[in-house]
N, CA, C and O of each residue as an XYZ file, in Angstrom:
984
protein
N       6.749    105.357    101.973
C       5.596    106.278    101.072
C       5.149    106.971    102.593
O       5.186    108.188    102.774
N       4.498    105.476    104.200
C       4.236    105.836    105.203
C       4.558    106.943    105.847
O       3.948    107.928    106.264
N       6.269    106.351    105.833
C       7.325    107.320    106.514
C       7.214    108.303    106.392
O       7.176    109.000    107.406
N       7.062    109.105    104.680
C       7.485    110.106    104.238
C       6.097    111.307    104.786
O       6.116    112.276    105.545
N       5.383    110.886    104.260
C       3.756    111.545    104.815
C       4.178    111.275    106.553
O       5.211    111.933    106.674
N       3.921    110.735    107.701
C       4.097    110.652    108.102
C       5.971    111.765    108.944
O       6.296    112.231    110.035
N       6.587    111.650    107.566
C       7.433    112.420    107.954
C       6.908    114.484    107.990
O       7.075    115.363    108.836
N       6.125    114.456    106.307
C       6.015    115.830    106.489
C       4.947    116.330    106.950
O       4.676    117.434    106.477
N       3.790    115.665    108.179
C       2.892    116.081    108.403
C       3.782    115.837    110.259
O       3.099    115.275    111.114
N       4.914    116.206    110.555
C       5.655    116.229    112.032
C       6.169    117.643    111.256
O       6.247    118.735    111.819
N       6.398    117.462    110.276
C       7.235    118.860    109.963
C       6.038    120.091    110.413
O       5.972    121.089    111.132
N       5.257    119.375    109.572
C       4.005    120.751    109.547
C       3.948    120.494    110.469
O       5.158    120.686    110.583
N       3.485    119.982    112.069
C       2.651    120.280    112.963
C       3.755    121.517    113.959
O       3.460    122.574    114.517
N       4.667    121.003    113.868
C       6.051    121.728    114.101
C       7.025    123.322    113.614
O       8.021    124.018    113.812
N       5.294    123.051    112.570
C       5.385    124.504    112.033
C       4.915    124.977    112.679
O       5.613    125.691    113.399
N       3.195    124.966    112.977
C       2.701    125.117    112.987
C       1.714    125.935    114.949
O       0.819    126.662    115.380
N       2.636    125.192    115.262
C       2.825    125.605    116.578
C       3.434    127.218    117.450
O       3.253    127.751    118.544
N       4.277    127.534    116.092
C       4.247    129.130    115.919
C       3.187    129.681    114.596
O       2.561    129.056    113.740
N       3.362    131.505    114.970
C       2.591    131.133    113.563
C       3.110    131.088    112.171
O       2.088    131.031    111.487
N       4.037    131.082    111.454
C       4.900    131.625    110.473
C       4.233    132.268    108.511
O       3.192    132.053    107.891
N       5.404    133.006    108.212
C       4.799    133.521    107.504
C       5.736    133.338    106.192
O       6.914    133.694    106.218
N       5.263    132.881    105.283
C       6.390    132.524    103.643
C       5.825    133.522    102.993
O       4.596    133.481    103.036
N       6.377    134.592    102.280
C       6.300    135.621    101.265
C       6.570    134.433     99.869
O       7.659    133.904     99.647
N       4.773    134.101     98.706
C       6.120    132.915     97.102
C       5.584    135.468     95.967
O       4.882    136.456     95.750
N       6.469    134.877     95.886
C       7.177    135.572     95.431
C       7.418    135.451     93.384
O       8.520    135.538     92.843
N       5.347    135.128     92.214
C       6.006    135.382     90.842
C       6.637    136.647     90.373
O       6.273    137.820     90.450
N       7.468    136.190     89.972
C       8.535    137.657     88.970
C       7.618    137.889     87.807
O       6.959    137.075     87.160
N       7.747    139.401     87.672
C       7.403    139.710     86.622
C       5.618    139.694     86.501
O       5.027    138.819     87.134
N       5.300    140.089     86.171
C       4.483    139.525     85.603
C       3.189    140.859     84.577
O       3.436    140.530     83.417
N       2.149    141.971     84.483
C       1.419    142.657     83.817
C       2.148    143.446     82.334
O       2.409    143.042     81.201
N       2.227    144.161     82.727
C       3.171    144.256     81.332
C       3.983    144.131     81.039
O       4.243    144.217     79.839
N       5.427    143.683     82.504
C       6.271    143.066     82.525
C       6.252    141.732     81.975
O       6.217    140.951     82.926
N       6.263    140.872     80.447
C       6.325    139.574     80.158
C       7.615    139.277     81.219
O       7.029    138.930     82.245
N       9.358    139.227     81.555
C      10.101    138.908     81.584
C      10.736    137.963     80.093
O      10.424    138.204     78.927
N      11.688    136.868     80.576
C      12.210    136.226     79.856
C      11.221    136.080     78.451
O      10.122    135.934     78.986
N      10.929    136.028     76.733
C      10.451    135.613     76.892
C      10.998    134.338     75.326
O      11.631    134.421     74.273
N      10.282    133.340     76.078
C      10.834    131.717     74.726
C      10.409    132.160     73.562
O      10.062    133.316     73.322
N      10.436    130.845     72.485
C       9.482    130.366     71.706
C       7.703    130.298     71.595
O       6.753    130.334     70.813
N       8.165    130.154     73.248
C       5.892    129.489     73.366
C       5.780    129.800     74.417
O       5.019    129.203     75.178
N       6.521    130.859     74.793
C       5.943    130.943     76.319
C       6.892    132.130     77.217
O       8.115    132.017     77.297
N       6.235    133.111     77.780
C       6.841    134.185     79.065
C       7.243    133.888     79.782
O       6.701    132.785     79.864
N       7.815    133.929     80.478
C       8.195    133.989     81.567
C       7.585    133.622     83.529
O       8.356    133.835     84.465
N       6.615    135.927     82.983
C       5.922    135.937     83.712
C       4.983    134.483     84.188
O       5.238    133.665     85.072
N       4.057    134.531     83.419
C       3.627    132.859     82.890
C       3.563    131.159     84.199
O       2.617    130.614     84.767
N       5.117    130.858     84.179
C       5.743    130.124     84.656
C       5.873    130.401     85.651
O       5.464    129.649     86.536
N       6.645    131.887     86.027
C       6.839    131.862     87.730
C       5.265    131.490     87.980
O       4.975    130.472     88.608
N       4.184    132.438     87.416
C       3.316    133.270     88.369
C       2.285    131.543     88.662
O       1.411    131.414     89.519
N       2.653    130.660     87.872
C       2.793    128.610     87.787
C       2.414    128.309     88.927
O       1.272    128.152     89.359
N       3.716    128.203     89.581
C       5.482    127.406     89.298
C       5.313    127.982     90.977
O       5.841    127.387     91.916
N       4.439    129.306     91.148
C       4.561    129.589     92.130
C       2.949    129.460     93.061
O       2.994    129.474     94.291
N       1.977    129.374     92.537
C       0.357    129.123     92.571
C       0.699    127.715     93.288
O       0.798    127.794     94.513
N       0.881    126.526     92.754
C       0.797    125.538     93.119
C       2.328    125.373     94.278
O       2.471    124.298     94.861
N       2.882    125.983     94.398
C       4.459    126.019     95.959
C       3.113    126.376     96.674
O       2.510    125.372     97.050
N       2.608    127.354     96.901
C       1.481    128.159     97.865
C       1.171    126.659     97.579
O       2.147    125.911     97.616
N       0.127    126.185     97.339
C      -1.164    124.989     96.724
C      -1.041    124.368     97.828
O      -1.709    124.161     98.841
N       0.797    123.902     97.061
C       1.138    122.397     98.792
C       1.761    122.712    100.132
O       1.932    121.784    100.923
N       2.135    124.014    100.474
C       2.152    124.279    101.501
C       0.858    124.990    102.276
O       1.498    125.569    103.153
N      -0.375    125.295    102.511
C      -1.759    126.142    102.777
C      -1.736    124.270    102.515
O      -1.240    123.914    103.585
N      -1.955    123.169    101.831
C      -2.800    121.910    102.839
C      -2.296    121.522    103.516
O      -2.848    121.157    104.554
N      -0.395    121.317    103.238
C      -0.644    120.527    104.143
C       0.531    121.257    106.069
O       0.938    120.678    107.077
N       0.566    122.363    105.686
C       1.161    123.082    106.333
C       0.178    123.915    107.006
O      -0.011    125.006    106.469
N      -0.640    123.604    108.289
C      -1.624    124.455    108.401
C      -1.395    125.862    109.587
O      -2.165    126.708    110.041
N      -0.351    125.652    109.718
C      -0.138    126.243    110.669
C       1.732    128.102    109.419
O       2.582    128.992    109.432
N       1.036    127.337    108.920
C       2.001    128.328    107.775
C       1.134    129.363    106.891
O       0.724    129.064    105.769
N       0.945    130.353    107.378
C       0.340    131.115    106.698
C       0.961    132.358    105.182
O       1.552    133.398    105.476
N       0.835    132.188    104.511
C       1.215    131.760    102.728
C       0.427    132.954    102.084
O      -0.762    132.878    101.771
N       1.286    134.168    101.903
C       1.681    135.664    101.664
C       2.590    135.248     99.606
O       3.622    134.733     99.176
N       0.658    136.250     98.730
C       1.587    136.351     97.774
C       1.758    137.994     97.661
O       1.274    139.061     98.038
N       2.846    137.378     96.830
C       2.922    139.276     96.477
C       1.791    140.061     94.932
O       1.426    141.186     94.592
N       1.644    138.799     94.483
C       0.440    138.633     93.031
C      -0.170    136.831     92.658
O       0.382    135.735     92.756
N      -0.734    137.011     92.476
C      -1.664    135.675     92.850
C      -2.434    135.987     91.442
O      -3.431    135.293     91.638
N      -2.710    136.791     89.666
C      -3.137    137.491     88.717
C      -1.420    137.885     87.763
O      -0.195    137.996     87.806
N      -2.876    137.950     86.870
C      -1.556    138.126     85.339
C      -1.408    139.959     86.257
O      -2.496    140.521     86.375
N      -0.447    140.564     86.691
C      -0.023    141.650     87.381
C       1.006    142.690     87.004
O       2.050    142.399     86.420
N       0.730    143.686     87.295
C       2.760    144.550     87.687
C       2.914    144.876     89.023
O       2.661    146.051     89.289
N       3.319    144.038     90.098
C       3.745    145.243     90.712
C       5.772    145.199     90.434
O       6.529    144.554     89.709
N       5.991    146.672     91.868
C       7.009    146.690     91.575
C       7.973    146.313     92.640
O       7.538    145.872     93.704
N       9.805    146.512     92.352
C      10.382    145.568     93.559
C      10.072    145.302     94.923
O       9.925    144.528     95.869
N      10.062    147.490     93.948
C      10.300    147.641     95.977
C       8.906    147.544     96.852
O       8.726    147.801     98.043
N       7.860    147.024     95.715
C       5.977    146.961     96.778
C       6.722    145.391     97.187
O       6.719    145.171     98.398
N       7.287    144.406     96.401
C       6.975    143.530     96.244
C       7.888    143.181     97.885
O       7.101    142.821     98.760
N       8.901    143.228     98.197
C       9.523    143.653     99.395
C       8.169    144.230    100.457
O       7.793    143.491    101.368
N       7.490    145.629    100.229
C       7.062    146.105    101.075
C       5.619    144.826    101.549
O       5.039    144.892    102.633
N       5.330    143.888    100.594
C       4.876    143.298    101.618
C       4.443    142.176    101.949
O       3.396    141.654    102.333
N       6.402    141.689    101.508
C       7.131    140.491    102.613
C       7.130    141.266    104.311
O       6.897    140.509    105.253
N       7.457    143.101    104.669
C       7.846    143.412    105.214
C       7.008    143.563    105.551
O       6.589    142.611    106.210
N       6.304    144.453    105.471
C       4.295    144.453    106.362
C       3.961    142.883    107.352
O       3.895    142.736    108.573
N       3.765    141.645    105.958
C       3.402    140.771    106.642
C       4.515    140.400    108.466
O       4.456    139.886    109.583
N       5.055    140.873    107.868
C       6.219    140.539    108.907
C       7.254    139.077    108.726
O       8.012    138.510    109.514
N       6.902    138.833    107.433
C       7.241    137.613    106.554
C       8.640    136.810    107.287
O       9.633    137.534    107.347
N       8.844    135.050    107.980
C       9.523    134.391    108.543
C      11.162    134.146    106.634
O      12.333    133.783    106.516
N       9.796    134.761    105.514
C      10.777    133.361    104.512
C       9.853    134.505    103.830
O       8.832    135.135    104.110
N      11.074    134.385    102.463
C      10.643    135.251    100.603
C      11.121    133.823    100.022
O      12.127    133.183    100.329
N      10.174    133.531     99.153
C      10.743    132.571     97.852
C      10.744    133.939     96.274
O       9.981    134.820     95.876
N      11.772    133.495     95.950
C      10.645    135.175     94.289
C      11.274    133.483     93.658
O      12.074    132.705     94.177
N      10.487    133.394     92.332
C      10.795    132.435     91.953
C      10.701    132.934     90.320
O       9.667    133.374     89.818
N      12.379    132.724     89.387
C      11.790    133.238     87.993
C      12.267    132.387     87.431
O      12.332    131.238     87.867
N      12.812    132.859     86.076
C      12.832    131.426     84.711
C      14.260    132.775     84.190
O      14.253    133.997     84.340
N      15.522    131.683     83.455
C      16.733    132.542     83.374
C      16.245    132.690     81.715
O      15.336    132.177     81.060
N      17.411    133.727     81.383
C      17.309    132.630     79.787
C      19.218    133.649     79.860
O      20.032    133.801     80.771
N      19.183    134.094     78.418
C      20.544    134.149     78.238
C      20.640    134.856     76.814
O      19.870    134.319     76.018
N      21.587    136.225     76.107
C      21.567    136.694     75.341
C      21.463    135.756     73.820
O      21.174    136.118     72.679
N      21.781    134.614     74.300
C      22.074    133.025     73.336
C      21.091    133.380     72.452
O      20.194    134.084     72.916
N      21.020    133.026     71.124
C      20.215    132.235     70.507
C      19.498    130.548     71.138
O      18.424    130.008     70.871
N      20.665    130.095     72.064
C      19.407    128.752     72.747
C      20.628    129.030     73.400
O      21.639    129.466     72.851
N      20.446    128.671     74.985
C      19.985    129.148     76.220
C      21.086    127.830     77.121
O      20.443    126.781     77.139
N      22.396    127.659     77.774
C      21.790    126.308     78.162
C      20.548    126.235     79.452
O      19.578    126.934     79.745
N      21.454    124.443     80.253
C      21.176    123.978     80.568
C      20.804    124.743     82.022
O      20.907    125.969     82.069
N      20.427    124.090     83.045
C      20.443    124.056     84.579
C      19.670    125.137     85.170
O      19.478    126.167     84.524
N      19.199    124.984     86.377
C      19.028    125.702     87.421
C      20.086    126.289     89.303
O      20.990    126.081     90.113
N      18.751    127.210     88.797
C      19.860    127.889     89.773
C      19.415    128.988     91.507
O      18.240    129.281     91.731
N      20.353    129.344     92.314
C      19.310    129.762     93.205
C      20.043    130.689     94.219
O      20.958    130.280     94.933
N      19.547    132.043     94.231
C      19.913    133.146     94.134
C      20.127    133.352     95.616
O      19.106    133.178     96.281
N      21.673    133.821     96.573
C      20.733    135.058     97.794
C      21.865    137.017     97.542
O      22.415    137.405     96.512
N      21.830    137.378     98.225
C      21.584    138.385     97.306
C      23.178    139.165     98.150
O      22.817    139.758     99.167
N      24.055    139.221     98.028
C      25.223    139.014     98.114
C      26.246    140.415     97.336
O      25.997    141.614     97.212
N      27.372    139.627     96.954
C      28.764    140.307     95.955
C      28.549    139.545     94.840
O      28.182    138.398     95.097
N      28.724    139.969     93.072
C      29.050    139.508     92.057
C      29.961    138.643     92.348
O      31.133    139.016     92.302
N      29.784    137.872     92.558
C      31.648    137.234     92.997
C      31.451    136.072     90.736
O      31.473    134.842     90.692
N      31.377    136.511     90.076
C      31.278    135.977     88.449
C      30.804    136.923     87.481
O      29.960    137.779     87.747
N      31.238    136.801     86.576
C      30.330    137.960     85.393
C      28.661    138.315     84.712
O      27.930    139.271     84.457
N      28.701    136.457     84.626
C      27.205    136.098     84.921
C      25.977    136.194     85.805
O      24.773    136.289     85.568
N      26.968    136.115     87.301
C      25.247    136.201     88.191
C      25.689    137.962     87.870
O      24.717    138.551     88.344
N      26.476    138.843     87.416
C      25.486    140.221     87.275
C      25.411    140.211     86.385
O      26.407    140.823     85.998
N      24.860    139.914     85.561
C      24.519    140.218     83.745
C      22.422    139.110     84.729
O      21.206    139.094     84.536
N      22.973    138.787     85.220
C      21.449    137.573     85.773
C      20.527    139.139     86.539
O      19.438    139.681     86.348
N      21.414    139.316     87.211
C      21.090    140.630     88.433
C      20.587    142.053     87.612
O      19.667    142.808     87.926
N      21.237    142.115     86.804
C      21.555    143.487     85.996
C      19.362    142.642     84.889
O      18.266    142.853     85.409
N      19.468    142.173     84.078
C      18.051    141.481     83.620
C      16.914    141.439     84.966
O      15.730    141.775     84.956
N      17.628    140.975     85.946
C      15.665    140.683     86.731
C      15.590    142.687     87.523
O      14.686    143.508     87.677
N      16.898    142.664     87.770
C      17.212    144.853     87.561
C      15.648    145.266     86.739
O      14.525    145.326     87.239
N      16.005    145.467     85.569
C      15.416    145.842     84.701
C      14.442    146.654     84.957
O      14.396    147.851     84.673
N      13.174    145.638     85.819
C      12.147    146.352     85.648
C      11.467    146.946     86.245
O      10.246    146.944     86.396
N      12.595    147.741     86.790
C      11.965    148.914     87.302
C      12.455    149.799     87.006
O      12.896    150.625     87.805
N      12.570    149.949     84.926
C      12.552    151.095     84.411
C      11.549    151.370     83.517
O      11.485    152.246     82.654
N      10.297    149.982     84.024
C       8.951    150.771     83.890
C       7.632    150.386     85.113
O       6.562    149.778     85.109
N       8.415    151.104     86.032
C       7.842    151.916     87.480
C       8.004    153.203     87.089
O       8.813    153.392     86.181
N       7.244    154.453     87.702
C       7.429    156.451     87.490
C       8.742    156.144     88.375
O       9.202    155.174     88.977
N       9.033    157.237     88.180
C       9.311    157.837     88.961
C      10.921    156.905     89.542
O      11.534    157.092     90.593
N      11.232    155.937     88.447
C      11.685    154.526     89.849
C      13.799    155.346     90.114
O      14.671    154.941     90.883
N      13.839    156.303     89.283
C      15.515    157.469     89.373
C      15.315    158.106     91.400
O      16.239    158.267     92.198
N      14.209    158.262     91.583
C      13.721    158.671     92.976
C      13.689    157.847     93.780
O      14.275    157.887     94.862
N      12.739    156.648     93.218
C      12.930    155.789     94.409
C      13.852    154.719     94.552
O      13.694    153.981     95.525
N      14.815    154.489     93.740
C      15.196    154.127     94.275
C      17.277    154.431     93.635
O      18.260    153.913     93.104
N      16.605    155.879     94.375
C      17.899    156.046     95.204
C      18.436    157.044     93.714
O      19.096    158.020     94.071
N      18.325    156.980     92.771
C      19.254    157.533     91.808
C      19.860    155.321     90.927
O      20.390    155.113     89.835
N      19.572    154.569     91.682
C      20.239    153.496     91.311
C      20.615    153.277     89.332
O      19.659    153.802     88.762
N      21.096    153.009     88.827
C      20.468    152.146     87.624
C      21.653    150.162     87.700
O      22.691    149.569     87.996
N      20.218    150.127     87.119
C      20.819    148.528     86.992
C      20.988    148.482     85.677
O      19.903    148.853     85.228
N      21.523    148.307     85.009
C      22.565    149.044     83.699
C      23.970    148.568     83.778
O      24.692    147.714     83.264
N      24.036    149.818     84.941
C      25.044    150.285     85.234
C      26.057    149.604     86.177
O      25.999    150.231     87.234
N      27.218    148.319     86.309
C      27.966    148.397     87.087
C      29.209    148.813     88.278
O      30.269    148.369     88.719
N      28.383    149.846     88.427
C      29.136    151.562     90.012
C      27.752    150.568     90.593
O      28.037    149.805     91.516
N      26.206    150.549     90.068
C      25.279    150.488     91.461
C      25.457    149.858     92.353
O      25.532    150.164     93.543
N      25.589    148.375     91.553
C      25.937    147.411     92.300
C      27.526    147.409     93.442
O      27.585    146.638     94.400
N      28.310    148.078     93.212
C      28.972    148.441     95.134
C      27.699    147.977     96.170
O      27.770    147.127     97.057
N      27.036    148.434     95.956
C      26.408    149.060     97.051
C      26.075    147.911     97.961
O      25.414    148.067     98.988
N      26.871    145.961     97.287
C      25.535    145.270     97.364
C      26.717    144.582     98.328
O      26.459    143.786     99.231
N      28.722    145.259     97.796
C      29.714    144.864     98.036
C      29.354    144.976     99.585
O      29.279    143.888    100.155
N      29.057    146.414    100.567
C      29.684    146.153    101.370
C      28.232    146.951    102.831
O      28.031    147.948    103.526
N      27.624    145.554    102.482
C      26.497    144.914    102.906
C      26.669    143.711    103.307
O      27.077    142.679    102.774
N      25.974    144.243    105.222
C      25.700    143.162    105.257
C      25.039    142.362    106.086
O      24.682    142.572    107.245
N      24.822    140.881    105.009
C      23.059    140.374    105.628
C      23.370    139.355    106.549
O      24.271    138.517    106.558
N      21.759    139.771    107.894
C      22.586    139.191    108.707
C      21.545    138.336    108.160
O      21.273    138.037    109.323
N      20.513    137.504    107.326
C      20.538    136.655    107.338
C      20.208    135.624    105.958
O      19.291    135.113    105.315
N      22.586    135.823    106.098
C      22.503    135.948    105.235
C      22.789    133.570    105.006
O      22.695    132.619    104.231
N      23.087    133.928    106.159
C      23.060    132.210    106.687
C      21.963    131.327    106.316
O      21.974    130.245    105.730
N      21.040    132.010    106.772
C      19.995    131.255    106.671
C      19.437    130.753    105.309
O      19.014    129.602    105.206
N      19.437    131.809    104.041
C      19.335    132.092    102.733
C      20.178    130.762    102.477
O      19.760    129.604    102.464
N      21.392    131.205    102.289
C      22.363    130.004    101.982
C      21.963    129.061    102.338
O      21.561    128.539    101.298
N      21.651    128.039    103.553
C      21.224    126.550    103.422
C      19.507    126.906    102.714
O      18.817    125.910    102.497
N      19.122    127.786    102.507
C      17.985    127.314    102.499
C      17.562    126.930    100.122
O      16.892    126.233     99.360
N      18.242    127.660    100.142
C      19.212    127.910     98.887
C      19.459    126.608     98.110
O      19.030    125.984     97.140
N      20.688    126.524     99.386
C      22.126    124.851     98.883
C      20.077    123.604     98.823
O      19.898    123.009     97.760
N      19.114    123.465     99.762
C      17.865    122.414    100.613
C      17.482    122.590     98.113
O      17.734    121.719     97.279
N      17.032    123.632     97.933
C      16.353    123.593     97.178
C      16.928    123.611     95.645
O      16.250    123.558     94.619
N      18.600    123.716     95.769
C      18.990    122.833     95.270
C      19.329    121.559     94.677
O      19.531    121.091     93.557
N      19.303    121.065     96.288
C      19.678    119.558     95.750
C      18.192    119.244     95.517
O      18.108    118.122     95.018
N      16.903    119.856     95.704
C      16.177    119.083     95.755
C      15.769    119.528     94.368
O      14.707    118.918     94.245
N      15.988    120.390     92.944
C      15.485    119.856     92.057
C      17.038    118.584     91.522
O      17.882    119.079     90.775
N      17.084    118.234     91.626
C      18.574    117.623     90.891
C      17.807    116.484     91.720
O      17.215    115.658     91.027
N      17.738    116.329     93.122
C      16.984    114.530     93.044
C      15.705    114.105     93.167
O      15.251    113.009     93.494
N      15.012    115.466     92.758
C      13.778    115.574     92.903
C      12.879    115.331     91.366
O      12.245    114.395     90.878
N      13.228    116.722     90.949
C      12.930    117.191     89.474
C      13.757    116.728     88.467
O      13.113    116.465     87.452
N      15.607    116.423     88.320
C      16.376    115.129     87.371
C      16.818    116.620     86.783
O      17.138    116.596     85.595
N      16.902    118.303     87.638
C      17.413    119.359     86.915
C      18.789    118.939     86.764
O      19.010    117.750     86.995
N      19.712    119.642     86.440
C      20.670    119.988     85.489
C      21.097    121.995     87.864
O      20.419    122.963     88.211
N      22.131    121.516     88.323
C      22.328    122.090     89.502
C      23.867    122.332     89.290
O      24.983    121.815     89.270
N      22.603    124.326     89.040
C      24.097    124.889     88.284
C      24.756    125.645     90.138
O      25.698    126.425     89.997
N      24.365    125.452     91.415
C      24.823    126.116     92.409
C      24.221    126.943     92.768
O      23.369    127.291     91.951
N      24.246    127.805     94.202
C      24.413    128.581     95.085
C      24.754    129.757     94.405
O      25.890    129.458     94.038
N      24.467    131.366     93.807
C      25.113    131.890     93.865
C      24.683    133.383     95.126
O      23.864    133.444     96.043
N      25.878    134.586     94.478
C      25.725    136.126     95.365
C      25.262    136.520     94.079
O      25.790    136.297     92.989
N      24.053    137.226     94.376
C      24.329    138.139     92.986
C      23.517    140.180     93.648
O      22.965    140.270     94.744
N      23.656    141.302     92.801
C      22.725    142.088     93.979
C      20.564    142.360     93.640
O      19.782    143.288     93.435
N      20.547    141.186     93.753
C      19.248    141.928     93.324
C      18.079    142.999     94.661
O      17.845    142.916     95.867
N      17.666    143.876     93.561
C      16.457    144.772     94.644
C      15.785    144.398     95.380
O      15.708    144.909     96.497
N      15.060    143.361     94.996
C      13.657    142.423     95.744
C      14.578    142.240     96.811
O      14.795    143.110     97.655
N      15.184    141.000     96.786
C      15.985    140.721     98.160
C      17.197    142.377     98.615
O      18.099    142.978     99.199
N      17.008    142.350     98.454
C      18.120    144.440     98.866
C      16.886    144.057    100.973
O      16.983    143.521    102.077
N      16.124    144.723    100.247
C      14.735    145.776    101.218
C      14.136    144.527    102.097
O      13.438    144.672    103.101
N      14.654    142.926    101.376
C      13.859    142.233    102.801
C      13.870    142.618    104.002
O      14.656    143.564    103.951
N      13.542    142.532    105.020
C      13.623    141.508    106.666
C      13.414    140.155    107.332
O      12.951    139.744    108.396
N      14.338    139.298    105.475
C      14.490    138.453    106.408
C      14.814    137.220    105.302
O      14.731    137.295    104.076
N      15.149    136.239    105.999
C      15.447    135.614    104.843
C      14.629    134.888    103.587
O      13.564    134.274    103.530
N      16.062    135.408    102.204
C      15.983    135.633    100.955
C      16.347    135.024    100.359
O      17.496    134.618    100.537
N      15.243    134.407     98.822
C      16.098    133.510     97.869
C      15.229    134.295     96.580
O      14.184    134.935     96.698
N      15.906    134.064     95.492
C      15.735    133.954     94.617
C      16.349    132.759     92.827
O      17.310    132.735     92.058
N      14.863    131.908     93.040
C      14.580    131.677     92.075
C      14.815    131.440     90.567
O      14.080    131.992     89.748
N      16.027    130.468     90.108
C      15.451    130.499     88.748
C      15.226    128.924     88.130
O      15.844    127.859     88.140
N      14.117    129.386     87.661
C      13.555    127.490     87.184
C      14.205    127.033     86.168
O      13.642    126.201     85.457
N      15.211    127.360     85.935
C      15.789    127.171     84.609
C      15.118    128.133     82.395
O      14.072    128.358     81.787
N      16.350    128.265     82.224
C      16.388    128.915     80.774
C      15.640    128.938     80.053
O      16.100    128.358     79.069
N      14.383    129.357     79.806
C      12.994    129.681     78.896
C      13.804    129.485     76.840
O      13.320    128.903     75.869
N      14.983    130.193     76.971
C      15.635    129.598     75.004
C      16.193    128.795     74.887
O      16.906    128.672     73.891
N      16.140    128.019     75.695
C      16.382    126.379     75.672
C      14.620    125.811     75.537
O      13.553    126.175     76.033
N      15.034    124.796     74.631
C      13.499    124.380     73.730
C      12.943    123.447     74.843
O      11.810    123.506     75.319
N      14.385    122.174     75.332
C      14.589    121.910     75.917
C      13.465    121.700     77.349
O      12.526    120.938     77.579
N      14.034    122.637     77.991
C      13.691    123.395     79.394
C      12.946    124.489     79.456
O      12.699    124.917     80.583
N      12.387    125.236     78.232
C      11.491    125.327     78.257
C       9.685    124.499     78.114
O       8.630    124.955     78.555
N       9.846    123.585     77.575
C       9.106    122.595     77.279
C       8.351    121.840     78.740
O       7.230    121.617     79.199
N       9.337    121.705     78.971
C       9.404    120.645     80.733
C       8.626    122.325     81.475
O       7.441    122.475     81.773
N       9.553    123.193     81.583
C       8.505    124.344     82.545
C       7.659    124.844     82.190
O       7.244    125.656     83.018
N       6.845    124.785     80.889
C       5.545    125.324     80.471
C       4.807    123.835     80.506
O       3.821    123.655     79.790
N       5.270    122.865     81.287
C       4.012    121.446     80.918
C       3.196    121.203     82.531
O       3.781    121.517     83.567
N       2.442    120.884     82.533
C       1.537    120.250     83.769
C       2.289    120.100     84.526
O       2.237    120.445     85.707
N       3.641    119.214     83.629
C       4.396    117.769     84.985
C       5.382    119.296     85.863
O       5.364    119.916     86.927
N       5.930    119.279     84.914
C       7.190    120.028     84.909
C       6.280    121.084     85.312
O       5.993    120.311     86.225
N       5.659    121.943     85.489
C       5.460    123.665     86.598
C       5.280    122.751     88.898
O       5.653    123.142     90.004
N       4.267    121.097     88.190
C       3.930    120.066     89.626
C       5.604    119.794     90.225
O       5.907    119.285     91.304
N       6.488    120.284     89.207
C       7.528    118.960     89.877
C       8.721    120.527     90.342
O       9.364    120.614     91.388
N       8.706    121.231     89.574
C       9.515    122.356     90.387
C       8.446    122.691     91.421
O       8.940    122.177     92.424
N       7.648    123.064     91.686
C       6.994    123.137     93.014
C       6.855    122.523     94.362
O       6.722    122.935     95.515
N       6.971    120.918     93.523
C       7.411    120.513     94.837
C       8.402    119.965     95.160
O       8.606    119.090     96.002
N       8.985    120.435     94.545
C      11.264    120.257     94.934
C      11.118    121.229     96.038
O      11.260    120.999     97.239
N      10.747    122.597     95.339
C      10.498    123.774     96.498
C       9.948    123.724     97.471
O      10.199    124.396     98.472
N       9.324    123.128     97.376
C       8.389    122.610     98.746
C       8.811    121.473     99.636
O       8.785    121.513    100.866
N       9.027    120.908     99.228
C      10.477    119.475     99.798
C      10.898    120.374    100.959
O      10.506    120.432    102.125
N      11.726    120.988    100.346
C      13.161    121.943    101.130
C      12.634    122.809    101.308
O      13.479    123.648    100.995
N      11.478    123.535    101.712
C      10.932    124.291    102.478
C      10.561    123.305    103.922
O      10.489    123.705    105.084
N      10.441    122.459    103.607
C      10.247    121.605    104.744
C      11.148    121.091    105.277
O      11.059    120.832    106.477
N      12.379    120.759    104.503
C      13.373    119.891    104.880
C      14.636    122.094    106.243
O      15.176    122.617    107.218
N      14.143    122.088    104.905
C      14.583    123.700    105.849
C      14.492    124.215    107.777
O      15.220    124.632    108.677
N      13.351    123.894    107.565
C      11.760    124.670    108.444
C      12.831    122.911    109.613
O      13.331    123.126    110.717
N      12.872    121.573    108.976
C      12.940    120.937    110.321
C      14.254    121.153    110.820
O      14.431    120.905    112.012
N      15.502    121.691    109.938
C      16.606    122.257    110.504
C      16.733    122.735    111.495
O      17.827    123.193    111.824
């Protein structure tokens, strides 16, 4: 235990040598509930984990500045979330979400995404669902230059983009998935690439985390619980520390 505390202390002291900004993005919010379970909403789970993660960083890593894209139940457009990170000159961007499927009973497991090509049909469907929030924004056709979140053709642009932060993003994603498995005991569904608008416009290493499936009763119960929120936040925090140490 003493060794663990010392390791975290040393890691955080290393972070404090230079100013470091972490942007934590709680997906959805306000008029956009995200995925809806039998007794909870994605926007609420996302926010609780985001705030818990931020609290851990603020309490243990004094040299790290935490910026939230939202700290309350309010609607924030995808482009504005990226703008917040860019204006803060963030070093890292973590977007927190909860997954769902069209089936009545969802599967199990956590996934972490980086920006990139759709290497599987399932990745494209997740991106479509998360990107569809832009239809709630005014003048979204103009703001996103004609991007249609439901059209496969619109995602060709992501296959042409070269992300200079890809390697760092993938390393963070791998750390997060490893912690979800070892610390929280969750099923690891791996690191994937997909065309998420919220990641496209950020100018720093970025990942989008899917905490689990809200339409799976067991996962919804876990993610809605105080212990579940704390465990998932701790896993992402552990991954953040490990990522920075390396």
